[in-house]
Amino acid sequence: MPKVISNLWFAEQAREAVEFYVSIIPDSRIGRTTILPAETPSGPPGSVELIEFTLGDQAFLAMKAGPLDSFNHSFSISILLESQAEIDRIWDAFLANGGTPEACGWLKDRWGLSWQIVPRALSEMIADEDRERARRVTEVMLGMVKIDVVALEKAFNG
């Protein structure tokens, strides 16, 4: 069976980013690190570093290979959490590390990568068969920066 790995290209500080990510997301770890021994379009031998890592059950590869394209909103990493305490801990850790809050549970980390820090229940609420309940939750969520689980539940329950 094929294995799917998301690749993240960092101009610099890939190691620092990966170490931060695995330090705040449970069940995460750094795997193999490889320094490319040949000249590449990114630079001389030794200038490109590949870092394999896992966040939860998702595999990633971080590559430090100099500037190319910046991260943007077309790719984000979602962290689905069970409680407000988990949302608060991870959200606050990103902001304390230079991240910037956005809207609807989104933030950008200090390297420019977009993250969605959301409760697992949110997707169930907005997909609910009772479209009025789903509308109320969606409208409340759209007015948030950091997600407030109690406010979502209140909207969902009417």
mmCIF file of N, CA and C in Angstrom, residues 33-155:
data_model
loop_
_atom_site.group_PDB
_atom_site.id
_atom_site.type_symbol
_atom_site.label_atom_id
_atom_site.label_comp_id
_atom_site.label_asym_id
_atom_site.label_seq_id
_atom_site.Cartn_x
_atom_site.Cartn_y
_atom_site.Cartn_z
ATOM 1 N N THR A 33 17.125 12.058 9.545
ATOM 2 C CA THR A 33 17.594 13.300 8.935
ATOM 3 C C THR A 33 18.647 12.938 7.901
ATOM 4 N N THR A 34 18.545 13.540 6.717
ATOM 5 C CA THR A 34 19.486 13.274 5.643
ATOM 6 C C THR A 34 20.012 14.601 5.109
ATOM 7 N N ILE A 35 21.314 14.694 4.988
ATOM 8 C CA ILE A 35 21.953 15.845 4.349
ATOM 9 C C ILE A 35 22.334 15.393 2.939
ATOM 10 N N LEU A 36 21.861 16.113 1.921
ATOM 11 C CA LEU A 36 22.164 15.700 0.547
ATOM 12 C C LEU A 36 23.648 15.924 0.244
ATOM 13 N N PRO A 37 24.338 14.875 -0.215
ATOM 14 C CA PRO A 37 25.776 14.961 -0.420
ATOM 15 C C PRO A 37 26.187 15.472 -1.800
ATOM 16 N N ALA A 38 25.236 15.906 -2.589
ATOM 17 C CA ALA A 38 25.541 16.361 -3.947
ATOM 18 C C ALA A 38 25.076 17.804 -4.126
ATOM 19 N N GLU A 39 25.653 18.458 -5.105
ATOM 20 C CA GLU A 39 25.200 19.801 -5.454
ATOM 21 C C GLU A 39 23.787 19.713 -6.017
ATOM 22 N N THR A 40 22.931 20.652 -5.607
ATOM 23 C CA THR A 40 21.544 20.708 -6.080
ATOM 24 C C THR A 40 21.276 22.122 -6.582
ATOM 25 N N PRO A 41 20.139 22.354 -7.213
ATOM 26 C CA PRO A 41 19.789 23.731 -7.581
ATOM 27 C C PRO A 41 19.718 24.663 -6.367
ATOM 28 N N SER A 42 19.577 24.077 -5.169
ATOM 29 C CA SER A 42 19.508 24.883 -3.943
ATOM 30 C C SER A 42 20.876 25.228 -3.366
ATOM 31 N N GLY A 43 21.925 24.566 -3.831
ATOM 32 C CA GLY A 43 23.242 24.898 -3.313
ATOM 33 C C GLY A 43 24.231 23.755 -3.370
ATOM 34 N N PRO A 44 25.378 23.977 -2.746
ATOM 35 C CA PRO A 44 26.456 22.980 -2.788
ATOM 36 C C PRO A 44 26.139 21.760 -1.925
ATOM 37 N N PRO A 45 26.965 20.710 -2.051
ATOM 38 C CA PRO A 45 26.779 19.530 -1.208
ATOM 39 C C PRO A 45 26.680 19.939 0.263
ATOM 40 N N GLY A 46 25.722 19.330 0.965
ATOM 41 C CA GLY A 46 25.542 19.620 2.382
ATOM 42 C C GLY A 46 24.602 20.766 2.687
ATOM 43 N N SER A 47 24.121 21.464 1.674
ATOM 44 C CA SER A 47 23.267 22.631 1.936
ATOM 45 C C SER A 47 21.784 22.282 2.044
ATOM 46 N N VAL A 48 21.384 21.090 1.626
ATOM 47 C CA VAL A 48 19.983 20.683 1.697
ATOM 48 C C VAL A 48 19.836 19.610 2.770
ATOM 49 N N GLU A 49 18.903 19.857 3.696
ATOM 50 C CA GLU A 49 18.634 18.926 4.791
ATOM 51 C C GLU A 49 17.206 18.426 4.684
ATOM 52 N N LEU A 50 17.022 17.113 4.789
ATOM 53 C CA LEU A 50 15.703 16.477 4.776
ATOM 54 C C LEU A 50 15.436 15.902 6.158
ATOM 55 N N ILE A 51 14.278 16.236 6.740
ATOM 56 C CA ILE A 51 13.939 15.768 8.082
ATOM 57 C C ILE A 51 12.593 15.063 8.012
ATOM 58 N N GLU A 52 12.591 13.771 8.277
ATOM 59 C CA GLU A 52 11.353 13.000 8.323
ATOM 60 C C GLU A 52 10.769 13.138 9.723
ATOM 61 N N PHE A 53 9.447 13.383 9.791
ATOM 62 C CA PHE A 53 8.809 13.485 11.099
ATOM 63 C C PHE A 53 7.341 13.113 10.993
ATOM 64 N N THR A 54 6.753 12.833 12.142
ATOM 65 C CA THR A 54 5.356 12.441 12.220
ATOM 66 C C THR A 54 4.667 13.331 13.240
ATOM 67 N N LEU A 55 3.513 13.858 12.858
ATOM 68 C CA LEU A 55 2.644 14.610 13.764
ATOM 69 C C LEU A 55 1.380 13.786 13.937
ATOM 70 N N GLY A 56 1.143 13.289 15.144
ATOM 71 C CA GLY A 56 0.031 12.360 15.344
ATOM 72 C C GLY A 56 0.282 11.141 14.487
ATOM 73 N N ASP A 57 -0.612 10.874 13.544
ATOM 74 C CA ASP A 57 -0.425 9.718 12.654
ATOM 75 C C ASP A 57 -0.125 10.139 11.213
ATOM 76 N N GLN A 58 0.262 11.401 11.023
ATOM 77 C CA GLN A 58 0.528 11.924 9.679
ATOM 78 C C GLN A 58 2.033 12.080 9.451
ATOM 79 N N ALA A 59 2.521 11.528 8.350
ATOM 80 C CA ALA A 59 3.938 11.614 7.997
ATOM 81 C C ALA A 59 4.224 12.896 7.215
ATOM 82 N N PHE A 60 5.366 13.506 7.521
ATOM 83 C CA PHE A 60 5.811 14.723 6.842
ATOM 84 C C PHE A 60 7.292 14.608 6.523
ATOM 85 N N LEU A 61 7.718 15.426 5.585
ATOM 86 C CA LEU A 61 9.126 15.594 5.285
ATOM 87 C C LEU A 61 9.380 17.096 5.222
ATOM 88 N N ALA A 62 10.253 17.581 6.074
ATOM 89 C CA ALA A 62 10.653 18.989 6.026
ATOM 90 C C ALA A 62 11.963 19.058 5.262
ATOM 91 N N MET A 63 12.051 20.022 4.367
ATOM 92 C CA MET A 63 13.256 20.188 3.575
ATOM 93 C C MET A 63 13.752 21.619 3.746
ATOM 94 N N LYS A 64 14.976 21.753 4.235
ATOM 95 C CA LYS A 64 15.626 23.063 4.277
ATOM 96 C C LYS A 64 16.448 23.158 3.005
ATOM 97 N N ALA A 65 15.997 24.039 2.098
ATOM 98 C CA ALA A 65 16.643 24.075 0.793
ATOM 99 C C ALA A 65 16.684 25.480 0.205
ATOM 100 N N GLY A 66 16.663 26.493 1.049
ATOM 101 C CA GLY A 66 16.744 27.859 0.555
ATOM 102 C C GLY A 66 15.412 28.371 0.045
ATOM 103 N N PRO A 67 15.355 29.653 -0.266
ATOM 104 C CA PRO A 67 14.090 30.257 -0.689
ATOM 105 C C PRO A 67 13.629 29.733 -2.044
ATOM 106 N N LEU A 68 12.342 29.508 -2.139
ATOM 107 C CA LEU A 68 11.716 29.147 -3.411
ATOM 108 C C LEU A 68 10.324 29.776 -3.400
ATOM 109 N N ASP A 69 9.331 29.037 -2.927
ATOM 110 C CA ASP A 69 7.977 29.560 -2.789
ATOM 111 C C ASP A 69 7.639 29.628 -1.306
ATOM 112 N N SER A 70 6.917 30.662 -0.938
ATOM 113 C CA SER A 70 6.469 30.801 0.450
ATOM 114 C C SER A 70 5.248 29.926 0.684
ATOM 115 N N PHE A 71 5.047 29.554 1.950
ATOM 116 C CA PHE A 71 3.808 28.876 2.312
ATOM 117 C C PHE A 71 2.648 29.841 2.077
ATOM 118 N N ASN A 72 1.461 29.298 1.806
ATOM 119 C CA ASN A 72 0.261 30.119 1.688
ATOM 120 C C ASN A 72 -0.943 29.314 2.170
ATOM 121 N N HIS A 73 -2.121 29.925 2.133
ATOM 122 C CA HIS A 73 -3.325 29.287 2.662
ATOM 123 C C HIS A 73 -3.804 28.089 1.850
ATOM 124 N N SER A 74 -3.242 27.858 0.681
ATOM 125 C CA SER A 74 -3.705 26.722 -0.112
ATOM 126 C C SER A 74 -3.291 25.389 0.500
ATOM 127 N N PHE A 75 -2.378 25.432 1.477
ATOM 128 C CA PHE A 75 -2.015 24.235 2.233
ATOM 129 C C PHE A 75 -2.005 24.606 3.701
ATOM 130 N N SER A 76 -2.699 23.818 4.509
ATOM 131 C CA SER A 76 -2.672 24.017 5.952
ATOM 132 C C SER A 76 -2.672 22.659 6.629
ATOM 133 N N ILE A 77 -2.286 22.661 7.884
ATOM 134 C CA ILE A 77 -2.319 21.445 8.688
ATOM 135 C C ILE A 77 -3.402 21.636 9.739
ATOM 136 N N SER A 78 -4.349 20.700 9.791
ATOM 137 C CA SER A 78 -5.420 20.749 10.782
ATOM 138 C C SER A 78 -5.069 19.843 11.947
ATOM 139 N N ILE A 79 -5.266 20.371 13.138
ATOM 140 C CA ILE A 79 -5.118 19.569 14.345
ATOM 141 C C ILE A 79 -6.501 19.484 14.968
ATOM 142 N N LEU A 80 -7.069 18.287 14.995
ATOM 143 C CA LEU A 80 -8.399 18.057 15.540
ATOM 144 C C LEU A 80 -8.247 17.624 16.997
ATOM 145 N N LEU A 81 -8.825 18.412 17.889
ATOM 146 C CA LEU A 81 -8.608 18.217 19.323
ATOM 147 C C LEU A 81 -9.912 17.926 20.054
ATOM 148 N N GLU A 82 -9.782 17.313 21.219
ATOM 149 C CA GLU A 82 -10.954 16.865 21.966
ATOM 150 C C GLU A 82 -11.485 17.893 22.959
ATOM 151 N N SER A 83 -10.674 18.864 23.378
ATOM 152 C CA SER A 83 -11.123 19.760 24.443
ATOM 153 C C SER A 83 -10.640 21.188 24.229
ATOM 154 N N GLN A 84 -11.307 22.104 24.920
ATOM 155 C CA GLN A 84 -10.887 23.497 24.881
ATOM 156 C C GLN A 84 -9.495 23.649 25.472
ATOM 157 N N ALA A 85 -9.185 22.875 26.511
ATOM 158 C CA ALA A 85 -7.853 22.960 27.126
ATOM 159 C C ALA A 85 -6.762 22.613 26.117
ATOM 160 N N GLU A 86 -7.000 21.587 25.279
ATOM 161 C CA GLU A 86 -6.020 21.224 24.251
ATOM 162 C C GLU A 86 -5.906 22.319 23.196
ATOM 163 N N ILE A 87 -7.047 22.867 22.788
ATOM 164 C CA ILE A 87 -7.038 23.961 21.817
ATOM 165 C C ILE A 87 -6.238 25.129 22.372
ATOM 166 N N ASP A 88 -6.531 25.512 23.612
ATOM 167 C CA ASP A 88 -5.844 26.642 24.239
ATOM 168 C C ASP A 88 -4.344 26.400 24.338
ATOM 169 N N ARG A 89 -3.928 25.199 24.754
ATOM 170 C CA ARG A 89 -2.500 24.897 24.930
ATOM 171 C C ARG A 89 -1.745 25.015 23.614
ATOM 172 N N ILE A 90 -2.286 24.400 22.571
ATOM 173 C CA ILE A 90 -1.576 24.409 21.289
ATOM 174 C C ILE A 90 -1.636 25.789 20.648
ATOM 175 N N TRP A 91 -2.786 26.438 20.686
ATOM 176 C CA TRP A 91 -2.938 27.794 20.138
ATOM 177 C C TRP A 91 -1.943 28.739 20.812
ATOM 178 N N ASP A 92 -1.924 28.709 22.136
ATOM 179 C CA ASP A 92 -1.041 29.598 22.889
ATOM 180 C C ASP A 92 0.433 29.314 22.612
ATOM 181 N N ALA A 93 0.780 28.040 22.435
ATOM 182 C CA ALA A 93 2.170 27.684 22.132
ATOM 183 C C ALA A 93 2.600 28.257 20.780
ATOM 184 N N PHE A 94 1.740 28.171 19.785
ATOM 185 C CA PHE A 94 2.067 28.746 18.478
ATOM 186 C C PHE A 94 2.244 30.257 18.572
ATOM 187 N N LEU A 95 1.334 30.929 19.266
ATOM 188 C CA LEU A 95 1.432 32.386 19.383
ATOM 189 C C LEU A 95 2.673 32.793 20.175
ATOM 190 N N ALA A 96 2.979 32.070 21.245
ATOM 191 C CA ALA A 96 4.164 32.384 22.045
ATOM 192 C C ALA A 96 5.448 32.176 21.249
ATOM 193 N N ASN A 97 5.389 31.338 20.218
ATOM 194 C CA ASN A 97 6.550 31.054 19.379
ATOM 195 C C ASN A 97 6.579 31.925 18.119
ATOM 196 N N GLY A 98 5.840 33.032 18.120
ATOM 197 C CA GLY A 98 5.887 33.956 16.997
ATOM 198 C C GLY A 98 4.789 33.798 15.977
ATOM 199 N N GLY A 99 3.793 32.961 16.259
ATOM 200 C CA GLY A 99 2.681 32.784 15.337
ATOM 201 C C GLY A 99 1.750 33.982 15.339
ATOM 202 N N THR A 100 0.872 34.013 14.335
ATOM 203 C CA THR A 100 -0.076 35.101 14.164
ATOM 204 C C THR A 100 -1.486 34.532 14.057
ATOM 205 N N PRO A 101 -2.417 34.989 14.908
ATOM 206 C CA PRO A 101 -3.794 34.500 14.802
ATOM 207 C C PRO A 101 -4.454 35.031 13.539
ATOM 208 N N GLU A 102 -5.353 34.244 12.996
ATOM 209 C CA GLU A 102 -6.095 34.671 11.817
ATOM 210 C C GLU A 102 -7.584 34.617 12.142
ATOM 211 N N ALA A 103 -8.342 33.732 11.547
ATOM 212 C CA ALA A 103 -9.778 33.641 11.789
ATOM 213 C C ALA A 103 -10.214 32.187 11.752
ATOM 214 N N CYS A 104 -11.343 31.906 12.399
ATOM 215 C CA CYS A 104 -11.998 30.594 12.320
ATOM 216 C C CYS A 104 -11.097 29.448 12.773
ATOM 217 N N GLY A 105 -10.238 29.706 13.756
ATOM 218 C CA GLY A 105 -9.340 28.666 14.245
ATOM 219 C C GLY A 105 -8.044 28.541 13.469
ATOM 220 N N TRP A 106 -7.808 29.433 12.514
ATOM 221 C CA TRP A 106 -6.579 29.408 11.722
ATOM 222 C C TRP A 106 -5.542 30.324 12.355
ATOM 223 N N LEU A 107 -4.277 29.921 12.197
ATOM 224 C CA LEU A 107 -3.157 30.786 12.537
ATOM 225 C C LEU A 107 -2.014 30.468 11.606
ATOM 226 N N LYS A 108 -1.056 31.383 11.539
ATOM 227 C CA LYS A 108 0.186 31.128 10.801
ATOM 228 C C LYS A 108 1.296 31.028 11.818
ATOM 229 N N ASP A 109 2.145 30.024 11.650
ATOM 230 C CA ASP A 109 3.281 29.924 12.562
ATOM 231 C C ASP A 109 4.370 30.907 12.122
ATOM 232 N N ARG A 110 5.438 30.982 12.877
ATOM 233 C CA ARG A 110 6.462 31.990 12.581
ATOM 234 C C ARG A 110 7.202 31.740 11.268
ATOM 235 N N TRP A 111 7.038 30.543 10.705
ATOM 236 C CA TRP A 111 7.653 30.219 9.419
ATOM 237 C C TRP A 111 6.685 30.449 8.261
ATOM 238 N N GLY A 112 5.453 30.875 8.562
ATOM 239 C CA GLY A 112 4.473 31.173 7.530
ATOM 240 C C GLY A 112 3.528 30.042 7.178
ATOM 241 N N LEU A 113 3.660 28.889 7.838
ATOM 242 C CA LEU A 113 2.794 27.747 7.566
ATOM 243 C C LEU A 113 1.456 27.937 8.272
ATOM 244 N N SER A 114 0.354 27.670 7.573
ATOM 245 C CA SER A 114 -0.992 27.815 8.132
ATOM 246 C C SER A 114 -1.411 26.546 8.870
ATOM 247 N N TRP A 115 -2.070 26.768 10.001
ATOM 248 C CA TRP A 115 -2.577 25.689 10.851
ATOM 249 C C TRP A 115 -4.029 25.971 11.190
ATOM 250 N N GLN A 116 -4.804 24.905 11.333
ATOM 251 C CA GLN A 116 -6.173 25.002 11.831
ATOM 252 C C GLN A 116 -6.224 24.243 13.158
ATOM 253 N N ILE A 117 -6.495 24.965 14.224
ATOM 254 C CA ILE A 117 -6.533 24.386 15.572
ATOM 255 C C ILE A 117 -8.006 24.329 15.967
ATOM 256 N N VAL A 118 -8.635 23.163 15.810
ATOM 257 C CA VAL A 118 -10.086 23.059 15.923
ATOM 258 C C VAL A 118 -10.522 21.825 16.714
ATOM 259 N N PRO A 119 -11.721 21.913 17.296
ATOM 260 C CA PRO A 119 -12.250 20.726 17.979
ATOM 261 C C PRO A 119 -12.701 19.680 16.962
ATOM 262 N N ARG A 120 -12.475 18.440 17.287
ATOM 263 C CA ARG A 120 -12.897 17.339 16.412
ATOM 264 C C ARG A 120 -14.409 17.415 16.145
ATOM 265 N N ALA A 121 -15.174 17.844 17.128
ATOM 266 C CA ALA A 121 -16.633 17.889 17.008
ATOM 267 C C ALA A 121 -17.123 18.925 15.999
ATOM 268 N N LEU A 122 -16.305 19.907 15.645
ATOM 269 C CA LEU A 122 -16.756 20.955 14.738
ATOM 270 C C LEU A 122 -17.220 20.391 13.396
ATOM 271 N N SER A 123 -16.466 19.469 12.817
ATOM 272 C CA SER A 123 -16.861 18.927 11.511
ATOM 273 C C SER A 123 -18.186 18.167 11.610
ATOM 274 N N GLU A 124 -18.420 17.503 12.738
ATOM 275 C CA GLU A 124 -19.702 16.805 12.930
ATOM 276 C C GLU A 124 -20.840 17.808 13.048
ATOM 277 N N MET A 125 -20.609 18.893 13.761
ATOM 278 C CA MET A 125 -21.661 19.901 13.943
ATOM 279 C C MET A 125 -22.044 20.551 12.618
ATOM 280 N N ILE A 126 -21.049 20.934 11.815
ATOM 281 C CA ILE A 126 -21.391 21.631 10.568
ATOM 282 C C ILE A 126 -21.912 20.678 9.491
ATOM 283 N N ALA A 127 -21.726 19.376 9.694
ATOM 284 C CA ALA A 127 -22.273 18.380 8.762
ATOM 285 C C ALA A 127 -23.594 17.791 9.257
ATOM 286 N N ASP A 128 -24.096 18.285 10.386
ATOM 287 C CA ASP A 128 -25.310 17.746 10.983
ATOM 288 C C ASP A 128 -26.475 17.785 9.983
ATOM 289 N N GLU A 129 -27.323 16.772 10.024
ATOM 290 C CA GLU A 129 -28.476 16.710 9.127
ATOM 291 C C GLU A 129 -29.454 17.850 9.357
ATOM 292 N N ASP A 130 -29.512 18.343 10.583
ATOM 293 C CA ASP A 130 -30.358 19.505 10.883
ATOM 294 C C ASP A 130 -29.592 20.736 10.411
ATOM 295 N N ARG A 131 -29.916 21.206 9.221
ATOM 296 C CA ARG A 131 -29.144 22.281 8.593
ATOM 297 C C ARG A 131 -29.271 23.600 9.356
ATOM 298 N N GLU A 132 -30.328 23.801 10.134
ATOM 299 C CA GLU A 132 -30.446 25.002 10.956
ATOM 300 C C GLU A 132 -29.388 24.977 12.068
ATOM 301 N N ARG A 133 -29.217 23.836 12.700
ATOM 302 C CA ARG A 133 -28.169 23.700 13.729
ATOM 303 C C ARG A 133 -26.798 23.951 13.092
ATOM 304 N N ALA A 134 -26.572 23.348 11.934
ATOM 305 C CA ALA A 134 -25.293 23.508 11.238
ATOM 306 C C ALA A 134 -25.058 24.972 10.863
ATOM 307 N N ARG A 135 -26.105 25.669 10.416
ATOM 308 C CA ARG A 135 -25.980 27.086 10.063
ATOM 309 C C ARG A 135 -25.588 27.917 11.281
ATOM 310 N N ARG A 136 -26.245 27.677 12.411
ATOM 311 C CA ARG A 136 -25.931 28.444 13.629
ATOM 312 C C ARG A 136 -24.469 28.247 14.041
ATOM 313 N N VAL A 137 -24.012 27.007 14.031
ATOM 314 C CA VAL A 137 -22.620 26.728 14.400
ATOM 315 C C VAL A 137 -21.664 27.403 13.428
ATOM 316 N N THR A 138 -21.962 27.295 12.149
ATOM 317 C CA THR A 138 -21.091 27.896 11.133
ATOM 318 C C THR A 138 -21.007 29.399 11.313
ATOM 319 N N GLU A 139 -22.126 30.048 11.522
ATOM 320 C CA GLU A 139 -22.124 31.498 11.712
ATOM 321 C C GLU A 139 -21.321 31.916 12.942
ATOM 322 N N VAL A 140 -21.466 31.171 14.035
ATOM 323 C CA VAL A 140 -20.702 31.483 15.246
ATOM 324 C C VAL A 140 -19.213 31.263 14.996
ATOM 325 N N MET A 141 -18.865 30.140 14.363
ATOM 326 C CA MET A 141 -17.459 29.841 14.066
ATOM 327 C C MET A 141 -16.833 30.917 13.184
ATOM 328 N N LEU A 142 -17.586 31.419 12.217
ATOM 329 C CA LEU A 142 -17.053 32.433 11.302
ATOM 330 C C LEU A 142 -16.728 33.747 12.007
ATOM 331 N N GLY A 143 -17.297 33.972 13.175
ATOM 332 C CA GLY A 143 -17.009 35.175 13.939
ATOM 333 C C GLY A 143 -15.866 35.012 14.934
ATOM 334 N N MET A 144 -15.278 33.842 15.001
ATOM 335 C CA MET A 144 -14.221 33.561 15.974
ATOM 336 C C MET A 144 -12.838 33.743 15.367
ATOM 337 N N VAL A 145 -11.878 33.970 16.244
ATOM 338 C CA VAL A 145 -10.474 33.862 15.879
ATOM 339 C C VAL A 145 -10.032 32.504 16.414
ATOM 340 N N LYS A 146 -9.768 32.395 17.716
ATOM 341 C CA LYS A 146 -9.528 31.081 18.328
ATOM 342 C C LYS A 146 -10.894 30.454 18.593
ATOM 343 N N ILE A 147 -11.012 29.172 18.351
ATOM 344 C CA ILE A 147 -12.284 28.475 18.515
ATOM 345 C C ILE A 147 -12.649 28.352 19.993
ATOM 346 N N ASP A 148 -13.914 28.633 20.280
ATOM 347 C CA ASP A 148 -14.489 28.525 21.623
ATOM 348 C C ASP A 148 -15.514 27.395 21.582
ATOM 349 N N VAL A 149 -15.173 26.257 22.162
ATOM 350 C CA VAL A 149 -16.013 25.063 22.093
ATOM 351 C C VAL A 149 -17.371 25.301 22.750
ATOM 352 N N VAL A 150 -17.397 25.961 23.903
ATOM 353 C CA VAL A 150 -18.668 26.206 24.598
ATOM 354 C C VAL A 150 -19.606 27.031 23.723
ATOM 355 N N ALA A 151 -19.095 28.054 23.064
ATOM 356 C CA ALA A 151 -19.929 28.879 22.185
ATOM 357 C C ALA A 151 -20.455 28.068 20.999
ATOM 358 N N LEU A 152 -19.632 27.168 20.451
ATOM 359 C CA LEU A 152 -20.096 26.309 19.355
ATOM 360 C C LEU A 152 -21.216 25.387 19.827
ATOM 361 N N GLU A 153 -21.017 24.770 20.994
ATOM 362 C CA GLU A 153 -22.026 23.866 21.528
ATOM 363 C C GLU A 153 -23.334 24.603 21.818
ATOM 364 N N LYS A 154 -23.220 25.809 22.353
ATOM 365 C CA LYS A 154 -24.404 26.624 22.634
ATOM 366 C C LYS A 154 -25.171 26.916 21.344
ATOM 367 N N ALA A 155 -24.464 27.315 20.296
ATOM 368 C CA ALA A 155 -25.108 27.570 19.009
ATOM 369 C C ALA A 155 -25.730 26.303 18.444
#
